[in-house]
Amino acid sequence: MSSAGPVNLIVNGTEHVFDLPRDTKLIYVLRNDLGLNGPKFGCGLGECGTCTVLIDGVPARSCVVTLKTAEGRTVTTLEGLGTRDALHPVQAAFIDAQAAQCGYCLNGMIMSATALLARNPTPSVSEIREALRYNLCRCGTHVEIVRAVMIAAGVAPEATLAEAAPS
């Protein structure tokens, strides 16, 4: 274990100071210390995407990111995107497209889609699929998830729905 010491994090716009070992994984701090349950613990290896957060706007797997790595950077979780009264456009689109079954993958899908749309406001279906390909979904709502991202981007999903179907 690395030594404990004050670590400053900005999470969802609020600065926090933690006196924890610097090699503590970010997901534990988010869930256990801050009570943020958007990021889910899935594989613990950074492979499934359920724990995805944005660090300085870039998707990152919080199960493999340490406090030391996140120190001084801006961390955004699902809870930091919008509120119940004012959903982020991507959150609203996932609801409109009914893009959930079990919902476990949604955190990673929404966070990855948000990052994609920030850097590319009008992605093609293939760009959407590429941006989401490392987020595992076992329920099979892939077409609805792509549709949700298209809705958030302001693209008529019906026009290219056939393109969104898994090949």
mmCIF file with all atom_site columns, C-alpha atoms in Angstrom:
data_model
loop_
_atom_site.group_PDB
_atom_site.id
_atom_site.type_symbol
_atom_site.label_atom_id
_atom_site.label_alt_id
_atom_site.label_comp_id
_atom_site.label_asym_id
_atom_site.label_entity_id
_atom_site.label_seq_id
_atom_site.pdbx_PDB_ins_code
_atom_site.Cartn_x
_atom_site.Cartn_y
_atom_site.Cartn_z
_atom_site.occupancy
_atom_site.B_iso_or_equiv
_atom_site.pdbx_formal_charge
_atom_site.auth_seq_id
_atom_site.auth_comp_id
_atom_site.auth_asym_id
_atom_site.auth_atom_id
_atom_site.pdbx_PDB_model_num
ATOM 1   C CA . MET A 1 1   ? 0.000   0.000  0.000   1.00 0.00 ? 1   MET A CA 1
ATOM 2   C CA . SER A 1 2   ? 1.166   3.491  -0.740  1.00 0.00 ? 2   SER A CA 1
ATOM 3   C CA . SER A 1 3   ? 1.218   5.960  2.080   1.00 0.00 ? 3   SER A CA 1
ATOM 4   C CA . ALA A 1 4   ? -1.879  7.852  3.053   1.00 0.00 ? 4   ALA A CA 1
ATOM 5   C CA . GLY A 1 5   ? -1.926  11.572 2.719   1.00 0.00 ? 5   GLY A CA 1
ATOM 6   C CA . PRO A 1 6   ? -4.310  14.273 1.686   1.00 0.00 ? 6   PRO A CA 1
ATOM 7   C CA . VAL A 1 7   ? -5.580  13.746 -1.841  1.00 0.00 ? 7   VAL A CA 1
ATOM 8   C CA . ASN A 1 8   ? -7.663  16.470 -3.479  1.00 0.00 ? 8   ASN A CA 1
ATOM 9   C CA . LEU A 1 9   ? -10.367 15.467 -5.936  1.00 0.00 ? 9   LEU A CA 1
ATOM 10  C CA . ILE A 1 10  ? -13.003 17.523 -7.681  1.00 0.00 ? 10  ILE A CA 1
ATOM 11  C CA . VAL A 1 11  ? -16.027 15.268 -8.084  1.00 0.00 ? 11  VAL A CA 1
ATOM 12  C CA . ASN A 1 12  ? -19.140 16.572 -9.811  1.00 0.00 ? 12  ASN A CA 1
ATOM 13  C CA . GLY A 1 13  ? -17.972 20.138 -9.236  1.00 0.00 ? 13  GLY A CA 1
ATOM 14  C CA . THR A 1 14  ? -17.259 19.793 -5.516  1.00 0.00 ? 14  THR A CA 1
ATOM 15  C CA . GLU A 1 15  ? -13.761 19.638 -4.066  1.00 0.00 ? 15  GLU A CA 1
ATOM 16  C CA . HIS A 1 16  ? -13.061 16.804 -1.635  1.00 0.00 ? 16  HIS A CA 1
ATOM 17  C CA . VAL A 1 17  ? -9.981  15.975 0.422   1.00 0.00 ? 17  VAL A CA 1
ATOM 18  C CA . PHE A 1 18  ? -9.337  12.360 1.365   1.00 0.00 ? 18  PHE A CA 1
ATOM 19  C CA . ASP A 1 19  ? -6.752  10.998 3.768   1.00 0.00 ? 19  ASP A CA 1
ATOM 20  C CA . LEU A 1 20  ? -6.496  7.549  2.222   1.00 0.00 ? 20  LEU A CA 1
ATOM 21  C CA . PRO A 1 21  ? -3.773  5.415  0.686   1.00 0.00 ? 21  PRO A CA 1
ATOM 22  C CA . ARG A 1 22  ? -2.912  6.966  -2.659  1.00 0.00 ? 22  ARG A CA 1
ATOM 23  C CA . ASP A 1 23  ? -3.277  3.606  -4.431  1.00 0.00 ? 23  ASP A CA 1
ATOM 24  C CA . THR A 1 24  ? -6.939  3.306  -3.373  1.00 0.00 ? 24  THR A CA 1
ATOM 25  C CA . LYS A 1 25  ? -9.068  2.703  -6.438  1.00 0.00 ? 25  LYS A CA 1
ATOM 26  C CA . LEU A 1 26  ? -11.297 5.626  -7.356  1.00 0.00 ? 26  LEU A CA 1
ATOM 27  C CA . ILE A 1 27  ? -14.470 3.522  -7.503  1.00 0.00 ? 27  ILE A CA 1
ATOM 28  C CA . TYR A 1 28  ? -14.221 2.731  -3.782  1.00 0.00 ? 28  TYR A CA 1
ATOM 29  C CA . VAL A 1 29  ? -13.994 6.401  -2.890  1.00 0.00 ? 29  VAL A CA 1
ATOM 30  C CA . LEU A 1 30  ? -16.861 7.331  -5.193  1.00 0.00 ? 30  LEU A CA 1
ATOM 31  C CA . ARG A 1 31  ? -19.183 4.624  -3.918  1.00 0.00 ? 31  ARG A CA 1
ATOM 32  C CA . ASN A 1 32  ? -18.126 4.179  -0.294  1.00 0.00 ? 32  ASN A CA 1
ATOM 33  C CA . ASP A 1 33  ? -16.976 7.643  0.753   1.00 0.00 ? 33  ASP A CA 1
ATOM 34  C CA . LEU A 1 34  ? -19.143 9.851  -1.463  1.00 0.00 ? 34  LEU A CA 1
ATOM 35  C CA . GLY A 1 35  ? -22.208 7.591  -1.836  1.00 0.00 ? 35  GLY A CA 1
ATOM 36  C CA . LEU A 1 36  ? -22.229 7.894  -5.628  1.00 0.00 ? 36  LEU A CA 1
ATOM 37  C CA . ASN A 1 37  ? -23.729 4.712  -7.018  1.00 0.00 ? 37  ASN A CA 1
ATOM 38  C CA . GLY A 1 38  ? -23.758 5.544  -10.737 1.00 0.00 ? 38  GLY A CA 1
ATOM 39  C CA . PRO A 1 39  ? -20.423 3.841  -11.305 1.00 0.00 ? 39  PRO A CA 1
ATOM 40  C CA . LYS A 1 40  ? -20.933 0.127  -10.721 1.00 0.00 ? 40  LYS A CA 1
ATOM 41  C CA . PHE A 1 41  ? -18.331 -2.399 -9.700  1.00 0.00 ? 41  PHE A CA 1
ATOM 42  C CA . GLY A 1 42  ? -18.218 -5.001 -12.438 1.00 0.00 ? 42  GLY A CA 1
ATOM 43  C CA . CYS A 1 43  ? -15.045 -6.827 -13.363 1.00 0.00 ? 43  CYS A CA 1
ATOM 44  C CA . GLY A 1 44  ? -12.515 -4.846 -11.324 1.00 0.00 ? 44  GLY A CA 1
ATOM 45  C CA . LEU A 1 45  ? -10.118 -5.086 -14.268 1.00 0.00 ? 45  LEU A CA 1
ATOM 46  C CA . GLY A 1 46  ? -11.180 -2.095 -16.357 1.00 0.00 ? 46  GLY A CA 1
ATOM 47  C CA . GLU A 1 47  ? -12.711 -4.295 -19.041 1.00 0.00 ? 47  GLU A CA 1
ATOM 48  C CA . CYS A 1 48  ? -16.503 -4.164 -18.687 1.00 0.00 ? 48  CYS A CA 1
ATOM 49  C CA . GLY A 1 49  ? -17.154 -0.417 -18.461 1.00 0.00 ? 49  GLY A CA 1
ATOM 50  C CA . THR A 1 50  ? -19.745 -0.380 -15.680 1.00 0.00 ? 50  THR A CA 1
ATOM 51  C CA . CYS A 1 51  ? -17.500 1.815  -13.525 1.00 0.00 ? 51  CYS A CA 1
ATOM 52  C CA . THR A 1 52  ? -16.828 4.446  -16.209 1.00 0.00 ? 52  THR A CA 1
ATOM 53  C CA . VAL A 1 53  ? -16.471 8.060  -15.118 1.00 0.00 ? 53  VAL A CA 1
ATOM 54  C CA . LEU A 1 54  ? -15.185 11.091 -16.964 1.00 0.00 ? 54  LEU A CA 1
ATOM 55  C CA . ILE A 1 55  ? -11.811 12.411 -15.851 1.00 0.00 ? 55  ILE A CA 1
ATOM 56  C CA . ASP A 1 56  ? -11.219 15.801 -17.409 1.00 0.00 ? 56  ASP A CA 1
ATOM 57  C CA . GLY A 1 57  ? -13.917 14.833 -19.921 1.00 0.00 ? 57  GLY A CA 1
ATOM 58  C CA . VAL A 1 58  ? -12.306 11.557 -20.977 1.00 0.00 ? 58  VAL A CA 1
ATOM 59  C CA . PRO A 1 59  ? -13.922 8.192  -20.148 1.00 0.00 ? 59  PRO A CA 1
ATOM 60  C CA . ALA A 1 60  ? -11.917 6.283  -17.545 1.00 0.00 ? 60  ALA A CA 1
ATOM 61  C CA . ARG A 1 61  ? -12.470 3.031  -15.670 1.00 0.00 ? 61  ARG A CA 1
ATOM 62  C CA . SER A 1 62  ? -12.685 3.998  -12.015 1.00 0.00 ? 62  SER A CA 1
ATOM 63  C CA . CYS A 1 63  ? -11.935 0.437  -10.876 1.00 0.00 ? 63  CYS A CA 1
ATOM 64  C CA . VAL A 1 64  ? -8.341  0.749  -12.131 1.00 0.00 ? 64  VAL A CA 1
ATOM 65  C CA . VAL A 1 65  ? -7.723  4.480  -11.614 1.00 0.00 ? 65  VAL A CA 1
ATOM 66  C CA . THR A 1 66  ? -6.022  5.291  -8.313  1.00 0.00 ? 66  THR A CA 1
ATOM 67  C CA . LEU A 1 67  ? -6.531  8.348  -6.159  1.00 0.00 ? 67  LEU A CA 1
ATOM 68  C CA . LYS A 1 68  ? -2.993  9.391  -7.044  1.00 0.00 ? 68  LYS A CA 1
ATOM 69  C CA . THR A 1 69  ? -3.849  9.317  -10.754 1.00 0.00 ? 69  THR A CA 1
ATOM 70  C CA . ALA A 1 70  ? -7.098  11.273 -10.282 1.00 0.00 ? 70  ALA A CA 1
ATOM 71  C CA . GLU A 1 71  ? -5.632  13.821 -7.884  1.00 0.00 ? 71  GLU A CA 1
ATOM 72  C CA . GLY A 1 72  ? -6.275  17.408 -8.891  1.00 0.00 ? 72  GLY A CA 1
ATOM 73  C CA . ARG A 1 73  ? -8.345  16.369 -11.890 1.00 0.00 ? 73  ARG A CA 1
ATOM 74  C CA . THR A 1 74  ? -12.056 16.821 -12.515 1.00 0.00 ? 74  THR A CA 1
ATOM 75  C CA . VAL A 1 75  ? -14.097 13.643 -12.062 1.00 0.00 ? 75  VAL A CA 1
ATOM 76  C CA . THR A 1 76  ? -17.668 13.476 -13.319 1.00 0.00 ? 76  THR A CA 1
ATOM 77  C CA . THR A 1 77  ? -19.975 10.599 -12.451 1.00 0.00 ? 77  THR A CA 1
ATOM 78  C CA . LEU A 1 78  ? -23.444 9.793  -13.748 1.00 0.00 ? 78  LEU A CA 1
ATOM 79  C CA . GLU A 1 79  ? -24.861 11.813 -10.854 1.00 0.00 ? 79  GLU A CA 1
ATOM 80  C CA . GLY A 1 80  ? -22.890 14.852 -12.018 1.00 0.00 ? 80  GLY A CA 1
ATOM 81  C CA . LEU A 1 81  ? -24.398 14.957 -15.495 1.00 0.00 ? 81  LEU A CA 1
ATOM 82  C CA . GLY A 1 82  ? -27.891 16.071 -14.597 1.00 0.00 ? 82  GLY A CA 1
ATOM 83  C CA . THR A 1 83  ? -30.579 16.039 -11.941 1.00 0.00 ? 83  THR A CA 1
ATOM 84  C CA . ARG A 1 84  ? -33.979 14.392 -11.727 1.00 0.00 ? 84  ARG A CA 1
ATOM 85  C CA . ASP A 1 85  ? -35.520 17.749 -12.630 1.00 0.00 ? 85  ASP A CA 1
ATOM 86  C CA . ALA A 1 86  ? -32.993 18.605 -15.356 1.00 0.00 ? 86  ALA A CA 1
ATOM 87  C CA . LEU A 1 87  ? -31.642 15.474 -17.004 1.00 0.00 ? 87  LEU A CA 1
ATOM 88  C CA . HIS A 1 88  ? -28.560 15.651 -19.199 1.00 0.00 ? 88  HIS A CA 1
ATOM 89  C CA . PRO A 1 89  ? -29.611 15.199 -22.867 1.00 0.00 ? 89  PRO A CA 1
ATOM 90  C CA . VAL A 1 90  ? -27.937 11.786 -23.007 1.00 0.00 ? 90  VAL A CA 1
ATOM 91  C CA . GLN A 1 91  ? -29.752 10.628 -19.872 1.00 0.00 ? 91  GLN A CA 1
ATOM 92  C CA . ALA A 1 92  ? -33.073 11.853 -21.296 1.00 0.00 ? 92  ALA A CA 1
ATOM 93  C CA . ALA A 1 93  ? -32.381 10.138 -24.639 1.00 0.00 ? 93  ALA A CA 1
ATOM 94  C CA . PHE A 1 94  ? -31.694 6.795  -22.936 1.00 0.00 ? 94  PHE A CA 1
ATOM 95  C CA . ILE A 1 95  ? -35.074 7.074  -21.219 1.00 0.00 ? 95  ILE A CA 1
ATOM 96  C CA . ASP A 1 96  ? -36.823 8.119  -24.448 1.00 0.00 ? 96  ASP A CA 1
ATOM 97  C CA . ALA A 1 97  ? -35.265 5.232  -26.380 1.00 0.00 ? 97  ALA A CA 1
ATOM 98  C CA . GLN A 1 98  ? -36.040 2.756  -23.576 1.00 0.00 ? 98  GLN A CA 1
ATOM 99  C CA . ALA A 1 99  ? -32.404 1.704  -23.780 1.00 0.00 ? 99  ALA A CA 1
ATOM 100 C CA . ALA A 1 100 ? -32.310 -0.397 -20.636 1.00 0.00 ? 100 ALA A CA 1
ATOM 101 C CA . GLN A 1 101 ? -33.213 -3.854 -19.509 1.00 0.00 ? 101 GLN A CA 1
ATOM 102 C CA . CYS A 1 102 ? -31.243 -4.727 -16.389 1.00 0.00 ? 102 CYS A CA 1
ATOM 103 C CA . GLY A 1 103 ? -29.513 -1.320 -16.402 1.00 0.00 ? 103 GLY A CA 1
ATOM 104 C CA . TYR A 1 104 ? -26.139 -2.473 -15.132 1.00 0.00 ? 104 TYR A CA 1
ATOM 105 C CA . CYS A 1 105 ? -24.254 -1.289 -18.209 1.00 0.00 ? 105 CYS A CA 1
ATOM 106 C CA . LEU A 1 106 ? -26.043 2.052  -18.460 1.00 0.00 ? 106 LEU A CA 1
ATOM 107 C CA . ASN A 1 107 ? -23.562 4.036  -16.407 1.00 0.00 ? 107 ASN A CA 1
ATOM 108 C CA . GLY A 1 108 ? -20.730 3.137  -18.776 1.00 0.00 ? 108 GLY A CA 1
ATOM 109 C CA . MET A 1 109 ? -22.851 3.562  -21.881 1.00 0.00 ? 109 MET A CA 1
ATOM 110 C CA . ILE A 1 110 ? -24.118 6.991  -20.832 1.00 0.00 ? 110 ILE A CA 1
ATOM 111 C CA . MET A 1 111 ? -20.714 8.242  -19.712 1.00 0.00 ? 111 MET A CA 1
ATOM 112 C CA . SER A 1 112 ? -19.022 7.003  -22.899 1.00 0.00 ? 112 SER A CA 1
ATOM 113 C CA . ALA A 1 113 ? -21.796 8.482  -25.060 1.00 0.00 ? 113 ALA A CA 1
ATOM 114 C CA . THR A 1 114 ? -21.511 11.812 -23.248 1.00 0.00 ? 114 THR A CA 1
ATOM 115 C CA . ALA A 1 115 ? -17.776 11.951 -23.932 1.00 0.00 ? 115 ALA A CA 1
ATOM 116 C CA . LEU A 1 116 ? -18.341 10.989 -27.575 1.00 0.00 ? 116 LEU A CA 1
ATOM 117 C CA . LEU A 1 117 ? -20.925 13.726 -28.129 1.00 0.00 ? 117 LEU A CA 1
ATOM 118 C CA . ALA A 1 118 ? -18.706 16.316 -26.428 1.00 0.00 ? 118 ALA A CA 1
ATOM 119 C CA . ARG A 1 119 ? -15.956 15.677 -28.969 1.00 0.00 ? 119 ARG A CA 1
ATOM 120 C CA . ASN A 1 120 ? -18.198 14.779 -31.934 1.00 0.00 ? 120 ASN A CA 1
ATOM 121 C CA . PRO A 1 121 ? -21.728 16.234 -31.701 1.00 0.00 ? 121 PRO A CA 1
ATOM 122 C CA . THR A 1 122 ? -23.027 14.413 -34.796 1.00 0.00 ? 122 THR A CA 1
ATOM 123 C CA . PRO A 1 123 ? -21.401 10.973 -34.914 1.00 0.00 ? 123 PRO A CA 1
ATOM 124 C CA . SER A 1 124 ? -22.273 8.318  -37.444 1.00 0.00 ? 124 SER A CA 1
ATOM 125 C CA . VAL A 1 125 ? -23.703 5.009  -36.303 1.00 0.00 ? 125 VAL A CA 1
ATOM 126 C CA . SER A 1 126 ? -20.314 3.377  -36.814 1.00 0.00 ? 126 SER A CA 1
ATOM 127 C CA . GLU A 1 127 ? -18.650 6.073  -34.682 1.00 0.00 ? 127 GLU A CA 1
ATOM 128 C CA . ILE A 1 128 ? -21.231 5.495  -31.943 1.00 0.00 ? 128 ILE A CA 1
ATOM 129 C CA . ARG A 1 129 ? -20.682 1.748  -32.050 1.00 0.00 ? 129 ARG A CA 1
ATOM 130 C CA . GLU A 1 130 ? -16.910 2.265  -31.916 1.00 0.00 ? 130 GLU A CA 1
ATOM 131 C CA . ALA A 1 131 ? -17.170 4.608  -28.904 1.00 0.00 ? 131 ALA A CA 1
ATOM 132 C CA . LEU A 1 132 ? -19.359 2.123  -27.014 1.00 0.00 ? 132 LEU A CA 1
ATOM 133 C CA . ARG A 1 133 ? -17.682 -1.121 -28.053 1.00 0.00 ? 133 ARG A CA 1
ATOM 134 C CA . TYR A 1 134 ? -15.720 -1.575 -24.821 1.00 0.00 ? 134 TYR A CA 1
ATOM 135 C CA . ASN A 1 135 ? -18.833 -1.305 -22.640 1.00 0.00 ? 135 ASN A CA 1
ATOM 136 C CA . LEU A 1 136 ? -20.319 -4.746 -22.154 1.00 0.00 ? 136 LEU A CA 1
ATOM 137 C CA . CYS A 1 137 ? -24.092 -5.246 -22.269 1.00 0.00 ? 137 CYS A CA 1
ATOM 138 C CA . ARG A 1 138 ? -25.438 -8.756 -21.872 1.00 0.00 ? 138 ARG A CA 1
ATOM 139 C CA . CYS A 1 139 ? -29.145 -7.896 -22.105 1.00 0.00 ? 139 CYS A CA 1
ATOM 140 C CA . GLY A 1 140 ? -29.123 -7.175 -25.811 1.00 0.00 ? 140 GLY A CA 1
ATOM 141 C CA . THR A 1 141 ? -30.387 -3.568 -25.878 1.00 0.00 ? 141 THR A CA 1
ATOM 142 C CA . HIS A 1 142 ? -27.648 -2.604 -28.325 1.00 0.00 ? 142 HIS A CA 1
ATOM 143 C CA . VAL A 1 143 ? -29.964 -1.160 -30.975 1.00 0.00 ? 143 VAL A CA 1
ATOM 144 C CA . GLU A 1 144 ? -31.841 0.913  -28.384 1.00 0.00 ? 144 GLU A CA 1
ATOM 145 C CA . ILE A 1 145 ? -28.554 2.176  -26.928 1.00 0.00 ? 145 ILE A CA 1
ATOM 146 C CA . VAL A 1 146 ? -27.353 3.312  -30.361 1.00 0.00 ? 146 VAL A CA 1
ATOM 147 C CA . ARG A 1 147 ? -30.788 4.870  -30.944 1.00 0.00 ? 147 ARG A CA 1
ATOM 148 C CA . ALA A 1 148 ? -30.474 6.770  -27.661 1.00 0.00 ? 148 ALA A CA 1
ATOM 149 C CA . VAL A 1 149 ? -27.124 8.247  -28.662 1.00 0.00 ? 149 VAL A CA 1
ATOM 150 C CA . MET A 1 150 ? -28.578 9.236  -32.028 1.00 0.00 ? 150 MET A CA 1
ATOM 151 C CA . ILE A 1 151 ? -31.503 10.946 -30.277 1.00 0.00 ? 151 ILE A CA 1
ATOM 152 C CA . ALA A 1 152 ? -29.092 12.819 -27.997 1.00 0.00 ? 152 ALA A CA 1
ATOM 153 C CA . ALA A 1 153 ? -27.131 13.892 -31.072 1.00 0.00 ? 153 ALA A CA 1
ATOM 154 C CA . GLY A 1 154 ? -30.306 15.157 -32.730 1.00 0.00 ? 154 GLY A CA 1
ATOM 155 C CA . VAL A 1 155 ? -30.139 12.576 -35.529 1.00 0.00 ? 155 VAL A CA 1
ATOM 156 C CA . ALA A 1 156 ? -33.348 10.888 -36.634 1.00 0.00 ? 156 ALA A CA 1
ATOM 157 C CA . PRO A 1 157 ? -32.729 7.289  -35.547 1.00 0.00 ? 157 PRO A CA 1
ATOM 158 C CA . GLU A 1 158 ? -35.390 5.802  -37.818 1.00 0.00 ? 158 GLU A CA 1
ATOM 159 C CA . ALA A 1 159 ? -33.425 6.904  -40.878 1.00 0.00 ? 159 ALA A CA 1
ATOM 160 C CA . THR A 1 160 ? -30.443 4.752  -39.999 1.00 0.00 ? 160 THR A CA 1
ATOM 161 C CA . LEU A 1 161 ? -31.842 2.148  -37.617 1.00 0.00 ? 161 LEU A CA 1
ATOM 162 C CA . ALA A 1 162 ? -30.958 -0.711 -39.948 1.00 0.00 ? 162 ALA A CA 1
ATOM 163 C CA . GLU A 1 163 ? -27.337 0.457  -39.848 1.00 0.00 ? 163 GLU A CA 1
ATOM 164 C CA . ALA A 1 164 ? -27.421 0.290  -36.049 1.00 0.00 ? 164 ALA A CA 1
ATOM 165 C CA . ALA A 1 165 ? -28.336 -3.380 -35.909 1.00 0.00 ? 165 ALA A CA 1
ATOM 166 C CA . PRO A 1 166 ? -25.449 -5.591 -34.789 1.00 0.00 ? 166 PRO A CA 1
ATOM 167 C CA . SER A 1 167 ? -23.641 -7.258 -37.655 1.00 0.00 ? 167 SER A CA 1
#
